[in-house]
Structure formats: structure tokens, C-alpha cells
Amino acid sequence: MGNFHILEQAEAVEYARGIEGLFPAGVQLSSREIGNGNLNRVFQITDSASGRGLILKQALPYIKVIGESVPLTLDRVRIESEALRIQRELCPDLTPKVYAYEPDLALIVMEDLSDHVPMRRGLMERGRYPSFGGQIGTFLARTLLFTSDLAMDLQEKKQRVKAFINPELCNITEDLVFDAPYKKSRMNIFEPPIRDAVERIWADTELHLEVALLRESFLTKAQALLHGDLHTDNIFIKPDSMKVIDPEFAYYGPMGFDIGTVIANLLLNYSGQEGWSKDAQERDDYRRYLLDSVRELWSQFELQFRALWNGHPVDRMAKTRGYQDLYVAKLLQDTIGFAGVKMVCRVHGFIHVADIERIEDAVAREQAQRIALKIGAALIKRNRSARSIEEVLQIALDAVS
Amino acid sequence: MGNFHILEQAEAVEYARGIEGLFPAGVQLSSREIGNGNLNRVFQITDSASGRGLILKQALPYIKVIGESVPLTLDRVRIESEALRIQRELCPDLTPKVYAYEPDLALIVMEDLSDHVPMRRGLMERGRYPSFGGQIGTFLARTLLFTSDLAMDLQEKKQRVKAFINPELCNITEDLVFDAPYKKSRMNIFEPPIRDAVERIWADTELHLEVALLRESFLTKAQALLHGDLHTDNIFIKPDSMKVIDPEFAYYGPMGFDIGTVIANLLLNYSGQEGWSKDAQERDDYRRYLLDSVRELWSQFELQFRALWNGHPVDRMAKTRGYQDLYVAKLLQDTIGFAGVKMVCRVHGFIHVADIERIEDAVAREQAQRIALKIGAALIKRNRSARSIEEVLQIALDAVS
């Protein structure tokens, strides 16, 4: 990383201009910085004449937390770039095009997706995405199955585990998702009214045992190449298209972590509906839509995962009678457990979600936080006994009834 | 590996002479080649005057299988040397001293253990080793706990997983232990009289499902740094001392694999007693001793593993109430399952054990093979429901009753 320096805007524009085959010679490019600059600098660079553009994302060698800057490896850009390449090979329609990767500058240049919206914003505006279940089901089924021992050469898979060892970014998840929310910690941020609910979580040893088991799985189960951070700000969407971005947390972990993260974020929005719908009917309708999306996501995932498993020349032992059923049953349980921890950490942990945080009415916001904690804790407690996705939906219904 | 060449005996002696602080100047050294030369060249080099000696082990860049030579990575020497260093730090009394490691020559020079015997030979001569349970229990408890997330910095552990990615040697285990024995394969070698028993194993889909699950665990569960090949030829023993050698199969895998391998080898000897004892009373006595050793090994392991867990500053989440009990219960189940597959593969797989193979009487040999298959298959089938080590002993008793 000897040549690393932080790019100025003008330099970013010149870099973009130099990428072959993208812009005509002598093009007039405009540029603006987007993103919050906590981890990365992100420029959107556009040819005003044609409207064509790209995103230039440079990783910064630090992360800003609680007012201080902590060093953070630039190796995450290698990991992101390599994960994007693999995901794009497996799901060309569901991932952004990558135009350039510059390791020395920790730089990735990719497709501009500004005709899409971040799915979190879409959901906050009560958008409906009828293709989402199929799209994310495809993304999950293909990226998880085809990077696992079920469908890879076992030796190549091990080399890939090695290439995706990602200690610093996994460490962020280990601290913020699996640790801090379950104890008194300066990494927890919450409003006074929900202190009683947070303290119940700190004191709930039955819950802590399940979290310890889920964390063990996150630490040891090298099942598939995960995206690692598949929340709804990393899913860009419009009615006919969905793209998954930002796999810098990618590493070999338990498949259920990715699936559970998507479900958690749908259910966080579900919780947040407390504050977004003025009209009770509208709120209930949208909540029903969200639950249908969770059901559809899992069904589509399971359908495609099994079809790929059955239809492709996979690992001989994977054809063992009864193995697929057991595998999928355990995967659902993992998914439910990880969905639970991903909900809890977003309520009183270090990084919250706009779906709840931006509710202006304090009473509604508190209520939304309590609903999310209730669903999250119930999912965690049920993870080892859950038998169907319907249990998830029932837990969500019970939380608002 | 640019400077690699196969050492001649004279060169090996000169190399040994050059190691500082081992032999007096001008010493007269004698040398003999030991080992079968399938994977490694091994020289024992001795100062005839003092009787002091050492072992010089050079890895060969190929492995001899079924009459042909297949390339095999010399990186296994780096892995062996690094694993020996870690094991020796954790268990200085239970591992050989290493005097030199020469990566270019794929060479390790270590303590001569010829005052010990390989434990397999010891057991075949009906030796008794009353300290063995405590010794191997210590080795397992310390090497497994202290290389796991339970007691390591989580980020360092990930770097260690990376350093011990060992695809080629894991591949040998994957093929010979988890695959070939359960199908018709040229990697299976067995005598005609047991064909019916072998064919039953090839046809037993209930068994195959359990093997598929155990194999999944071997492929994905990066729990601790395993020895990876802990059979009784790799345990050197005398009444007051035990040393574990040859960790070239080391990688991050499920703890139960190492524990199960030791138990499997005790039970293979138990099966072989069919042919070694002329006297029924003597045979039964020795079998009882072997079962006591299995019980003692597990009890000592569990006792020490729990004591280390409780007594050391381990991972905060590892202190979660109920977690240790669940962890140890699952560990026993893994152990029993892996013990089963390690028995089965040694009966009709590619590499047999002398405990059974060297029985001269054909009827007794066949009987021993059947007993071993019966115990192995029963352990595999019981692995997910087993609750105590006593079940293992009962299965072994039933097999010879």
C-alpha cells in the first residue's frame, strides 16, 4: 500500500476519465461526493451530456467511531473487489458492474446505480417490490450454494477460505452484533424510555446462551462465502431490478447469517411502521406486505437452493439421501437465530436503522424499538427449535397484537 | 523450494553434525534410515559413544499410492513444524524437542524417541500404560482449548486458521476416511471373506447420512488446531512418558476428530485382540484394560478441558451459563462419530492397521475385521444421540458378546 493517498475530487475525475471505453474523449465530467465518509470516500462522476456515470469508492485506512479514528485495514478493498467478482460471475444481473480496481489506491470503480434507491429508503416510503423475493432468493441461493463445499472443488474452496480471512471486519460484527448488545457497554446507544427492555436483555441468561451458540457458528462455521453485511442499505432496488453492493465484510461463514440479515431488516421496517403510517389500515397492509416478502424470500431461496443442489453436478456426498432436508432445516434455524441478533443490535447497539431512528414521534419510536426487541429476542430464543418460516411470521404478528 | 534435493545419508549426517550445541566436535556419528519412505525420508543419527541421537525427517515431494507417485506439497513441513512449535509451547512434556527446521530442504530435525515405542506396537504386545489417559487427556485438552476461539484472541485465531489451510493433506483424509469406504472404490482394499460386511456398509443409506454430516463438520468447522492424524503410530510411549509426533495433517477442524481418532485406535486394537491372545481370560482382561483406557481418556480430557475453561481468562461469552455443558456434550457426540469413521476406514479402506492386519490366523483376522466394522458403524449411527462415553463402551462390549 506504499502508493496510497486520499484522492482529491479533481484527481478522482481524472482517474475516471482515464478508464478505457467508458467515456468519449474530451468529455465534460461532473462529480459530487456522496456517502458519509466514515469508512470510505465515494464520488459519483457523471457525463452531463449523456447522463452516463460511475461510482468511485476509495477505502480510508481508518474508521470513525465515537469521535475517534481507529485504523482499519485497506485489505478490505481486495476482499470487496474479489467478492464482487465472484458474486457477479454467479449473479450478473444482481450485482454492479466493476470497471476498475486499483489495489494501491484502495479504489473500486463501478456502475452508478442512482436509477435505483437503497431498499431501506424504498421501504420507508412504503414501496412495494414484487420481484424482490425472487431476486434476493436467487442471489442467496446461487452465491451461497456455489461457494460452498456442496458445489466447489474441496481444495479450491479451502484456498478461497484463506483468501477471505477478514479478521478486522469480522471483529466489527463480533463486537457490535454478538457482544455489546448483551452487556452494559459504551458501544450501546439507546434512549432512556427503553432502558427497562434493554436491561432485561442484559439480564436474560437464556438469551445469552443462544447468542453464544450463534456467535460460535459465526466464528467457526466456514460454510459459504458470505456477503457479510446484507442489510437494506446495501440492496439497491427499483421495480424491475435489484443490485447487491458493498461486500467488504465478505468471509466464509454460516449461510444463515446472510439470509437472516435480510429478514432482520425487513422486520426492522415492520417494527418501524409504528411511526410511519398515519392510517391504521395502511400500516397493517404494509406490514402484511412485509411479512409476505419474508415468506416469499425464504420460499424462493429454498426452492432455488434445492433446485441448484439437485440439478447441478454437486459433491457426491451431497446426494446422500436425507442430507439436503437436514441441511435446509438447519439452515432455516440458523437464519432465524441470526435474524434475531441482527434485529436486537440495531435497536440499542452502536448502529441503528433509519426505519426506526427517524420516527419523529417519541412515543411511536419507543413503541417501534420495543417491537423490534421483542421480535428479535423471540427469534433468538426459538432458533434451535424452529421448524418453518411461518414461526417467524407468527412471532412478528404476536409482537404487534 | 528452489534448493530442494533429496538428502543422501552422508549429507544427512553432516547436516546433523552442523547443528549447534548437540554433538561434541569431531564426534563419530552412525546413521540408519527408518520408516517406509512413502512420504518422508527418516534418518536416525546417533553418537555411538554417548548414545545421544536425533531424528532427521525430510518430506518427499510425492506420495506413493497404488504403485504410482502422486505429487504432494512440501508445504506440509512448514505446517508440521509450526504445529509442533505450538503443541510444544502448550505441552512441553508431551511433544518432541525440535532442533532445526530447514524450509528449503523440507527438513525437520528432532529428538530421538527410540527409548519409547510406537503405541500401536505397545498395545499389540499388550503393554499397559496407566498414565496414558491423563497424558493424552492433557494433550487434547490443552492443544484444543488453547487454539480455539474459547481462549485465543479472535483475530489471531483467524490468522492461524489461514496459516494452517492444508488442502492436500485434508484431501487425503476426505478421500480415504469420509468417501471411499462408503462406496465401491479402488481405494478400498479388503479380503474376500468380509465382502458381505463391506457391501452392507456400501448399501447402508442411514449410515451414509451420518457420514455426510460428519464430513461436513470436518470440512467446515474451524474449531481448533487439530493434530489431524492422531493414531497410535503417532503416539510414542513408555511407562513414564508419552510424546505425540507427526502433525503434518494439522488444520483447523472439529475438536472431536482428534479425540475420536485416539479412541478409534484403541478400539481397533480391542477388535484385534481376537487374534493376539491365546488365552481367553488374558484377552478379556486386556480388552477390559482398553475400555478402561477409553473411559479414562475421555474423563481426563473432560476434566482438564473444563478446568482450563473455568480457570483461565477465556473469551467473555464462553462464561455464559450453560454454554460449557452444551459445548462438551456436542464434543462427545462429535468424538463418537469421528471414532466410528476412523475405525471403518482402517478395516476395508486404503490404509489398514497392524493390530488387525498382522493377525496370522485367517479366521481370527476375519472376526477382528467384523468386530471393528460393527463397532465403527454403531458409533457412527449413534453419534448424534450419544449422551455419555459409557455408550461407546457398551457398543464395544456388545460387539464381542
mmCIF file of N, CA, C and O in Angstrom, chain B residues 108-193:
data_model
loop_
_atom_site.group_PDB
_atom_site.id
_atom_site.type_symbol
_atom_site.label_atom_id
_atom_site.label_comp_id
_atom_site.label_asym_id
_atom_site.label_seq_id
_atom_site.Cartn_x
_atom_site.Cartn_y
_atom_site.Cartn_z
ATOM 1 N N ILE B 108 12.975 -31.448 9.051
ATOM 2 C CA ILE B 108 12.838 -31.176 10.481
ATOM 3 C C ILE B 108 13.782 -32.114 11.233
ATOM 4 O O ILE B 108 13.826 -33.317 10.948
ATOM 5 N N VAL B 109 14.547 -31.568 12.167
ATOM 6 C CA VAL B 109 15.439 -32.387 12.995
ATOM 7 C C VAL B 109 14.910 -32.354 14.413
ATOM 8 O O VAL B 109 14.675 -31.282 14.966
ATOM 9 N N MET B 110 14.673 -33.525 14.967
ATOM 10 C CA MET B 110 14.042 -33.543 16.294
ATOM 11 C C MET B 110 14.595 -34.647 17.181
ATOM 12 O O MET B 110 15.409 -35.469 16.752
ATOM 13 N N GLU B 111 14.160 -34.586 18.401
ATOM 14 C CA GLU B 111 14.531 -35.533 19.456
ATOM 15 C C GLU B 111 14.344 -36.981 18.984
ATOM 16 O O GLU B 111 13.340 -37.325 18.361
ATOM 17 N N ASP B 112 15.307 -37.810 19.311
ATOM 18 C CA ASP B 112 15.178 -39.248 19.060
ATOM 19 C C ASP B 112 14.344 -39.858 20.191
ATOM 20 O O ASP B 112 14.685 -39.714 21.368
ATOM 21 N N LEU B 113 13.261 -40.509 19.801
ATOM 22 C CA LEU B 113 12.368 -41.081 20.824
ATOM 23 C C LEU B 113 12.487 -42.593 20.886
ATOM 24 O O LEU B 113 11.548 -43.290 21.274
ATOM 25 N N SER B 114 13.693 -43.137 20.532
ATOM 26 C CA SER B 114 13.763 -44.596 20.435
ATOM 27 C C SER B 114 13.784 -45.306 21.796
ATOM 28 O O SER B 114 13.749 -46.532 21.860
ATOM 29 N N ASP B 115 13.788 -44.522 22.888
ATOM 30 C CA ASP B 115 13.539 -45.164 24.191
ATOM 31 C C ASP B 115 12.041 -45.367 24.425
ATOM 32 O O ASP B 115 11.639 -46.010 25.388
ATOM 33 N N HIS B 116 11.219 -44.770 23.549
ATOM 34 C CA HIS B 116 9.777 -45.007 23.569
ATOM 35 C C HIS B 116 9.450 -46.060 22.501
ATOM 36 O O HIS B 116 10.276 -46.352 21.653
ATOM 37 N N VAL B 117 8.231 -46.590 22.524
ATOM 38 C CA VAL B 117 7.774 -47.411 21.390
ATOM 39 C C VAL B 117 6.525 -46.758 20.803
ATOM 40 O O VAL B 117 5.793 -46.062 21.511
ATOM 41 N N PRO B 118 6.302 -46.993 19.489
ATOM 42 C CA PRO B 118 5.030 -46.540 18.948
ATOM 43 C C PRO B 118 3.918 -47.250 19.725
ATOM 44 O O PRO B 118 3.996 -48.462 19.986
ATOM 45 N N MET B 119 2.900 -46.517 20.126
ATOM 46 C CA MET B 119 1.880 -47.080 20.999
ATOM 47 C C MET B 119 1.156 -48.257 20.340
ATOM 48 O O MET B 119 0.731 -49.188 21.038
ATOM 49 N N ARG B 120 1.042 -48.238 19.017
ATOM 50 C CA ARG B 120 0.387 -49.376 18.374
ATOM 51 C C ARG B 120 1.151 -50.671 18.685
ATOM 52 O O ARG B 120 0.551 -51.687 19.028
ATOM 53 N N ARG B 121 2.475 -50.589 18.579
ATOM 54 C CA ARG B 121 3.269 -51.786 18.888
ATOM 55 C C ARG B 121 3.114 -52.150 20.368
ATOM 56 O O ARG B 121 2.957 -53.317 20.728
ATOM 57 N N GLY B 122 3.159 -51.129 21.197
ATOM 58 C CA GLY B 122 2.985 -51.364 22.632
ATOM 59 C C GLY B 122 1.689 -52.098 22.935
ATOM 60 O O GLY B 122 1.672 -53.075 23.711
ATOM 61 N N LEU B 123 0.621 -51.670 22.301
ATOM 62 C CA LEU B 123 -0.678 -52.317 22.543
ATOM 63 C C LEU B 123 -0.701 -53.730 21.957
ATOM 64 O O LEU B 123 -1.312 -54.640 22.525
ATOM 65 N N MET B 124 -0.041 -53.907 20.804
ATOM 66 C CA MET B 124 -0.014 -55.240 20.202
ATOM 67 C C MET B 124 0.757 -56.222 21.074
ATOM 68 O O MET B 124 0.519 -57.421 21.040
ATOM 69 N N GLU B 125 1.671 -55.668 21.869
ATOM 70 C CA GLU B 125 2.403 -56.515 22.827
ATOM 71 C C GLU B 125 1.718 -56.508 24.200
ATOM 72 O O GLU B 125 2.316 -56.915 25.199
ATOM 73 N N ARG B 126 0.501 -56.055 24.207
ATOM 74 C CA ARG B 126 -0.322 -55.984 25.419
ATOM 75 C C ARG B 126 0.334 -55.214 26.573
ATOM 76 O O ARG B 126 0.190 -55.574 27.751
ATOM 77 N N GLY B 127 1.006 -54.130 26.171
ATOM 78 C CA GLY B 127 1.555 -53.246 27.194
ATOM 79 C C GLY B 127 0.448 -52.469 27.888
ATOM 80 O O GLY B 127 -0.621 -52.273 27.321
ATOM 81 N N ARG B 128 0.721 -52.098 29.139
ATOM 82 C CA ARG B 128 -0.250 -51.266 29.872
ATOM 83 C C ARG B 128 0.405 -49.939 30.227
ATOM 84 O O ARG B 128 1.557 -49.908 30.674
ATOM 85 N N TYR B 129 -0.343 -48.875 30.030
ATOM 86 C CA TYR B 129 0.183 -47.525 30.219
ATOM 87 C C TYR B 129 -0.767 -46.746 31.106
ATOM 88 O O TYR B 129 -1.622 -45.995 30.628
ATOM 89 N N PRO B 130 -0.618 -46.957 32.416
ATOM 90 C CA PRO B 130 -1.593 -46.367 33.339
ATOM 91 C C PRO B 130 -1.634 -44.839 33.302
ATOM 92 O O PRO B 130 -2.654 -44.257 33.675
ATOM 93 N N SER B 131 -0.555 -44.205 32.831
ATOM 94 C CA SER B 131 -0.584 -42.729 32.789
ATOM 95 C C SER B 131 -1.164 -42.193 31.493
ATOM 96 O O SER B 131 -1.335 -40.976 31.338
ATOM 97 N N PHE B 132 -1.451 -43.104 30.544
ATOM 98 C CA PHE B 132 -1.827 -42.644 29.213
ATOM 99 C C PHE B 132 -3.068 -41.741 29.193
ATOM 100 O O PHE B 132 -3.084 -40.695 28.543
ATOM 101 N N GLY B 133 -4.117 -42.139 29.918
ATOM 102 C CA GLY B 133 -5.346 -41.344 29.924
ATOM 103 C C GLY B 133 -5.101 -39.899 30.341
ATOM 104 O O GLY B 133 -5.568 -38.964 29.701
ATOM 105 N N GLY B 134 -4.327 -39.741 31.403
ATOM 106 C CA GLY B 134 -4.008 -38.397 31.872
ATOM 107 C C GLY B 134 -3.144 -37.641 30.883
ATOM 108 O O GLY B 134 -3.358 -36.450 30.621
ATOM 109 N N GLN B 135 -2.158 -38.360 30.283
ATOM 110 C CA GLN B 135 -1.246 -37.686 29.356
ATOM 111 C C GLN B 135 -1.976 -37.218 28.096
ATOM 112 O O GLN B 135 -1.880 -36.060 27.689
ATOM 113 N N ILE B 136 -2.696 -38.152 27.469
ATOM 114 C CA ILE B 136 -3.364 -37.770 26.224
ATOM 115 C C ILE B 136 -4.522 -36.806 26.517
ATOM 116 O O ILE B 136 -4.818 -35.907 25.716
ATOM 117 N N GLY B 137 -5.148 -36.988 27.688
ATOM 118 C CA GLY B 137 -6.191 -36.042 28.103
ATOM 119 C C GLY B 137 -5.629 -34.629 28.212
ATOM 120 O O GLY B 137 -6.261 -33.658 27.765
ATOM 121 N N THR B 138 -4.440 -34.507 28.781
ATOM 122 C CA THR B 138 -3.779 -33.203 28.873
ATOM 123 C C THR B 138 -3.462 -32.654 27.489
ATOM 124 O O THR B 138 -3.731 -31.489 27.181
ATOM 125 N N PHE B 139 -2.867 -33.512 26.646
ATOM 126 C CA PHE B 139 -2.507 -33.068 25.297
ATOM 127 C C PHE B 139 -3.741 -32.533 24.560
ATOM 128 O O PHE B 139 -3.715 -31.444 23.976
ATOM 129 N N LEU B 140 -4.819 -33.307 24.599
ATOM 130 C CA LEU B 140 -6.030 -32.915 23.878
ATOM 131 C C LEU B 140 -6.655 -31.661 24.483
ATOM 132 O O LEU B 140 -7.008 -30.718 23.770
ATOM 133 N N ALA B 141 -6.802 -31.655 25.793
ATOM 134 C CA ALA B 141 -7.457 -30.509 26.436
ATOM 135 C C ALA B 141 -6.683 -29.219 26.156
ATOM 136 O O ALA B 141 -7.269 -28.198 25.784
ATOM 137 N N ARG B 142 -5.370 -29.278 26.290
ATOM 138 C CA ARG B 142 -4.577 -28.046 26.151
ATOM 139 C C ARG B 142 -4.471 -27.606 24.690
ATOM 140 O O ARG B 142 -4.659 -26.439 24.366
ATOM 141 N N THR B 143 -4.159 -28.559 23.786
ATOM 142 C CA THR B 143 -3.976 -28.132 22.390
ATOM 143 C C THR B 143 -5.313 -27.701 21.781
ATOM 144 O O THR B 143 -5.340 -26.788 20.967
ATOM 145 N N LEU B 144 -6.402 -28.336 22.168
ATOM 146 C CA LEU B 144 -7.682 -27.978 21.550
ATOM 147 C C LEU B 144 -8.249 -26.682 22.146
ATOM 148 O O LEU B 144 -8.633 -25.774 21.417
ATOM 149 N N LEU B 145 -8.283 -26.605 23.471
ATOM 150 C CA LEU B 145 -8.856 -25.395 24.068
ATOM 151 C C LEU B 145 -8.048 -24.142 23.712
ATOM 152 O O LEU B 145 -8.616 -23.128 23.296
ATOM 153 N N PHE B 146 -6.743 -24.228 23.851
ATOM 154 C CA PHE B 146 -5.929 -23.009 23.717
ATOM 155 C C PHE B 146 -5.687 -22.571 22.270
ATOM 156 O O PHE B 146 -5.043 -21.557 22.027
ATOM 157 N N THR B 147 -6.141 -23.354 21.311
ATOM 158 C CA THR B 147 -6.059 -22.887 19.921
ATOM 159 C C THR B 147 -7.442 -22.495 19.385
ATOM 160 O O THR B 147 -7.563 -22.166 18.213
ATOM 161 N N SER B 148 -8.441 -22.538 20.257
ATOM 162 C CA SER B 148 -9.808 -22.256 19.814
ATOM 163 C C SER B 148 -10.210 -20.816 20.154
ATOM 164 O O SER B 148 -9.509 -20.122 20.892
ATOM 165 N N ASP B 149 -11.365 -20.412 19.650
ATOM 166 C CA ASP B 149 -11.914 -19.100 19.996
ATOM 167 C C ASP B 149 -12.227 -18.976 21.478
ATOM 168 O O ASP B 149 -12.411 -17.866 21.978
ATOM 169 N N LEU B 150 -12.296 -20.107 22.184
ATOM 170 C CA LEU B 150 -12.596 -20.069 23.610
ATOM 171 C C LEU B 150 -11.478 -19.389 24.392
ATOM 172 O O LEU B 150 -11.717 -18.818 25.447
ATOM 173 N N ALA B 151 -10.262 -19.495 23.880
ATOM 174 C CA ALA B 151 -9.141 -18.998 24.681
ATOM 175 C C ALA B 151 -8.158 -18.148 23.898
ATOM 176 O O ALA B 151 -7.174 -17.668 24.448
ATOM 177 N N MET B 152 -8.404 -17.948 22.598
ATOM 178 C CA MET B 152 -7.493 -17.120 21.799
ATOM 179 C C MET B 152 -8.124 -15.781 21.479
ATOM 180 O O MET B 152 -9.343 -15.644 21.437
ATOM 181 N N ASP B 153 -7.280 -14.808 21.195
ATOM 182 C CA ASP B 153 -7.756 -13.589 20.573
ATOM 183 C C ASP B 153 -8.415 -13.968 19.250
ATOM 184 O O ASP B 153 -7.851 -14.716 18.453
ATOM 185 N N LEU B 154 -9.637 -13.473 19.022
ATOM 186 C CA LEU B 154 -10.411 -13.921 17.854
ATOM 187 C C LEU B 154 -9.720 -13.580 16.537
ATOM 188 O O LEU B 154 -9.823 -14.321 15.561
ATOM 189 N N GLN B 155 -9.024 -12.452 16.499
ATOM 190 C CA GLN B 155 -8.355 -12.077 15.251
ATOM 191 C C GLN B 155 -7.111 -12.931 15.004
ATOM 192 O O GLN B 155 -6.849 -13.357 13.880
ATOM 193 N N GLU B 156 -6.352 -13.171 16.074
ATOM 194 C CA GLU B 156 -5.175 -14.055 15.920
ATOM 195 C C GLU B 156 -5.589 -15.448 15.490
ATOM 196 O O GLU B 156 -4.911 -16.106 14.699
ATOM 197 N N LYS B 157 -6.692 -15.924 16.058
ATOM 198 C CA LYS B 157 -7.170 -17.257 15.679
ATOM 199 C C LYS B 157 -7.443 -17.313 14.182
ATOM 200 O O LYS B 157 -7.105 -18.292 13.512
ATOM 201 N N LYS B 158 -8.044 -16.269 13.633
ATOM 202 C CA LYS B 158 -8.329 -16.265 12.192
ATOM 203 C C LYS B 158 -7.040 -16.305 11.375
ATOM 204 O O LYS B 158 -6.968 -16.985 10.346
ATOM 205 N N GLN B 159 -6.008 -15.580 11.818
ATOM 206 C CA GLN B 159 -4.725 -15.638 11.111
ATOM 207 C C GLN B 159 -4.152 -17.041 11.172
ATOM 208 O O GLN B 159 -3.504 -17.518 10.249
ATOM 209 N N ARG B 160 -4.422 -17.717 12.289
ATOM 210 C CA ARG B 160 -3.907 -19.075 12.425
ATOM 211 C C ARG B 160 -4.670 -20.044 11.533
ATOM 212 O O ARG B 160 -4.077 -20.950 10.949
ATOM 213 N N VAL B 161 -5.981 -19.853 11.450
ATOM 214 C CA VAL B 161 -6.764 -20.678 10.509
ATOM 215 C C VAL B 161 -6.137 -20.569 9.124
ATOM 216 O O VAL B 161 -5.913 -21.565 8.425
ATOM 217 N N LYS B 162 -5.822 -19.338 8.735
ATOM 218 C CA LYS B 162 -5.242 -19.060 7.415
ATOM 219 C C LYS B 162 -3.895 -19.778 7.242
ATOM 220 O O LYS B 162 -3.645 -20.409 6.213
ATOM 221 N N ALA B 163 -3.052 -19.689 8.263
ATOM 222 C CA ALA B 163 -1.718 -20.294 8.166
ATOM 223 C C ALA B 163 -1.798 -21.817 8.083
ATOM 224 O O ALA B 163 -0.875 -22.464 7.573
ATOM 225 N N PHE B 164 -2.878 -22.380 8.580
ATOM 226 C CA PHE B 164 -2.998 -23.845 8.604
ATOM 227 C C PHE B 164 -3.988 -24.386 7.579
ATOM 228 O O PHE B 164 -4.447 -25.520 7.713
ATOM 229 N N ILE B 165 -4.349 -23.580 6.589
ATOM 230 C CA ILE B 165 -5.128 -24.126 5.466
ATOM 231 C C ILE B 165 -4.236 -25.187 4.814
ATOM 232 O O ILE B 165 -3.109 -24.898 4.420
ATOM 233 N N ASN B 166 -4.738 -26.417 4.734
ATOM 234 C CA ASN B 166 -3.881 -27.563 4.393
ATOM 235 C C ASN B 166 -4.614 -28.473 3.398
ATOM 236 O O ASN B 166 -4.889 -29.644 3.690
ATOM 237 N N PRO B 167 -4.909 -27.931 2.198
ATOM 238 C CA PRO B 167 -5.838 -28.642 1.296
ATOM 239 C C PRO B 167 -5.375 -30.037 0.912
ATOM 240 O O PRO B 167 -6.193 -30.965 0.890
ATOM 241 N N GLU B 168 -4.094 -30.209 0.617
ATOM 242 C CA GLU B 168 -3.675 -31.503 0.074
ATOM 243 C C GLU B 168 -3.746 -32.605 1.116
ATOM 244 O O GLU B 168 -4.137 -33.731 0.811
ATOM 245 N N LEU B 169 -3.366 -32.287 2.350
ATOM 246 C CA LEU B 169 -3.418 -33.356 3.341
ATOM 247 C C LEU B 169 -4.842 -33.590 3.829
ATOM 248 O O LEU B 169 -5.241 -34.735 4.059
ATOM 249 N N CYS B 170 -5.631 -32.531 3.930
ATOM 250 C CA CYS B 170 -7.051 -32.728 4.241
ATOM 251 C C CYS B 170 -7.701 -33.588 3.158
ATOM 252 O O CYS B 170 -8.560 -34.421 3.454
ATOM 253 N N ASN B 171 -7.292 -33.365 1.931
ATOM 254 C CA ASN B 171 -7.860 -34.126 0.818
ATOM 255 C C ASN B 171 -7.637 -35.633 0.987
ATOM 256 O O ASN B 171 -8.503 -36.447 0.647
ATOM 257 N N ILE B 172 -6.486 -36.006 1.511
ATOM 258 C CA ILE B 172 -6.225 -37.430 1.760
ATOM 259 C C ILE B 172 -7.266 -37.975 2.741
ATOM 260 O O ILE B 172 -7.864 -39.026 2.527
ATOM 261 N N THR B 173 -7.485 -37.238 3.826
ATOM 262 C CA THR B 173 -8.483 -37.670 4.813
ATOM 263 C C THR B 173 -9.882 -37.702 4.207
ATOM 264 O O THR B 173 -10.650 -38.644 4.417
ATOM 265 N N GLU B 174 -10.207 -36.660 3.450
ATOM 266 C CA GLU B 174 -11.543 -36.590 2.847
ATOM 267 C C GLU B 174 -11.804 -37.810 1.954
ATOM 268 O O GLU B 174 -12.882 -38.400 1.986
ATOM 269 N N ASP B 175 -10.788 -38.180 1.181
ATOM 270 C CA ASP B 175 -10.951 -39.334 0.295
ATOM 271 C C ASP B 175 -10.951 -40.655 1.062
ATOM 272 O O ASP B 175 -11.827 -41.497 0.866
ATOM 273 N N LEU B 176 -9.954 -40.842 1.911
ATOM 274 C CA LEU B 176 -9.741 -42.170 2.499
ATOM 275 C C LEU B 176 -10.619 -42.436 3.716
ATOM 276 O O LEU B 176 -10.892 -43.587 4.035
ATOM 277 N N VAL B 177 -11.027 -41.390 4.417
ATOM 278 C CA VAL B 177 -11.809 -41.596 5.639
ATOM 279 C C VAL B 177 -13.305 -41.393 5.382
ATOM 280 O O VAL B 177 -14.125 -42.183 5.836
ATOM 281 N N PHE B 178 -13.641 -40.333 4.625
ATOM 282 C CA PHE B 178 -15.050 -39.953 4.533
ATOM 283 C C PHE B 178 -15.729 -40.378 3.240
ATOM 284 O O PHE B 178 -16.927 -40.200 3.101
ATOM 285 N N ASP B 179 -14.958 -40.883 2.281
ATOM 286 C CA ASP B 179 -15.575 -41.125 0.978
ATOM 287 C C ASP B 179 -15.462 -42.592 0.552
ATOM 288 O O ASP B 179 -16.453 -43.343 0.574
ATOM 289 N N ALA B 180 -14.250 -43.008 0.199
ATOM 290 C CA ALA B 180 -14.056 -44.332 -0.390
ATOM 291 C C ALA B 180 -14.692 -45.494 0.395
ATOM 292 O O ALA B 180 -15.320 -46.370 -0.222
ATOM 293 N N PRO B 181 -14.588 -45.528 1.738
ATOM 294 C CA PRO B 181 -15.109 -46.709 2.431
ATOM 295 C C PRO B 181 -16.613 -46.915 2.266
ATOM 296 O O PRO B 181 -17.123 -47.989 2.569
ATOM 297 N N TYR B 182 -17.317 -45.883 1.778
ATOM 298 C CA TYR B 182 -18.777 -45.966 1.710
ATOM 299 C C TYR B 182 -19.281 -46.195 0.288
ATOM 300 O O TYR B 182 -20.454 -46.043 0.007
ATOM 301 N N LYS B 183 -18.366 -46.554 -0.598
ATOM 302 C CA LYS B 183 -18.751 -46.856 -1.983
ATOM 303 C C LYS B 183 -17.733 -47.843 -2.550
ATOM 304 O O LYS B 183 -16.636 -48.006 -2.003
ATOM 305 N N LYS B 184 -18.097 -48.466 -3.643
ATOM 306 C CA LYS B 184 -17.172 -49.323 -4.365
ATOM 307 C C LYS B 184 -16.070 -48.421 -4.908
ATOM 308 O O LYS B 184 -16.361 -47.451 -5.602
ATOM 309 N N SER B 185 -14.821 -48.697 -4.581
ATOM 310 C CA SER B 185 -13.737 -47.801 -4.979
ATOM 311 C C SER B 185 -12.434 -48.569 -5.019
ATOM 312 O O SER B 185 -12.209 -49.482 -4.218
ATOM 313 N N ARG B 186 -11.552 -48.170 -5.933
ATOM 314 C CA ARG B 186 -10.241 -48.842 -5.976
ATOM 315 C C ARG B 186 -9.400 -48.445 -4.776
ATOM 316 O O ARG B 186 -8.332 -48.995 -4.545
ATOM 317 N N MET B 187 -9.880 -47.462 -3.999
ATOM 318 C CA MET B 187 -9.168 -47.086 -2.781
ATOM 319 C C MET B 187 -9.568 -47.974 -1.597
ATOM 320 O O MET B 187 -9.114 -47.745 -0.476
ATOM 321 N N ASN B 188 -10.424 -48.936 -1.835
ATOM 322 C CA ASN B 188 -10.746 -49.897 -0.778
ATOM 323 C C ASN B 188 -9.973 -51.196 -1.007
ATOM 324 O O ASN B 188 -9.897 -51.690 -2.128
ATOM 325 N N ILE B 189 -9.424 -51.710 0.071
ATOM 326 C CA ILE B 189 -8.685 -52.967 -0.005
ATOM 327 C C ILE B 189 -9.212 -53.872 1.108
ATOM 328 O O ILE B 189 -9.199 -53.464 2.276
ATOM 329 N N PHE B 190 -9.693 -55.044 0.727
ATOM 330 C CA PHE B 190 -10.158 -55.949 1.785
ATOM 331 C C PHE B 190 -10.100 -57.383 1.290
ATOM 332 O O PHE B 190 -10.034 -57.663 0.089
ATOM 333 N N GLU B 191 -10.164 -58.272 2.240
ATOM 334 C CA GLU B 191 -10.085 -59.697 1.924
ATOM 335 C C GLU B 191 -11.479 -60.228 1.599
ATOM 336 O O GLU B 191 -12.468 -59.784 2.178
ATOM 337 N N PRO B 192 -11.547 -61.191 0.682
ATOM 338 C CA PRO B 192 -12.856 -61.700 0.229
ATOM 339 C C PRO B 192 -13.816 -62.111 1.349
ATOM 340 O O PRO B 192 -15.019 -61.843 1.231
ATOM 341 N N PRO B 193 -13.353 -62.737 2.438
ATOM 342 C CA PRO B 193 -14.349 -63.223 3.413
ATOM 343 C C PRO B 193 -15.248 -62.130 4.007
ATOM 344 O O PRO B 193 -16.365 -62.436 4.429
#
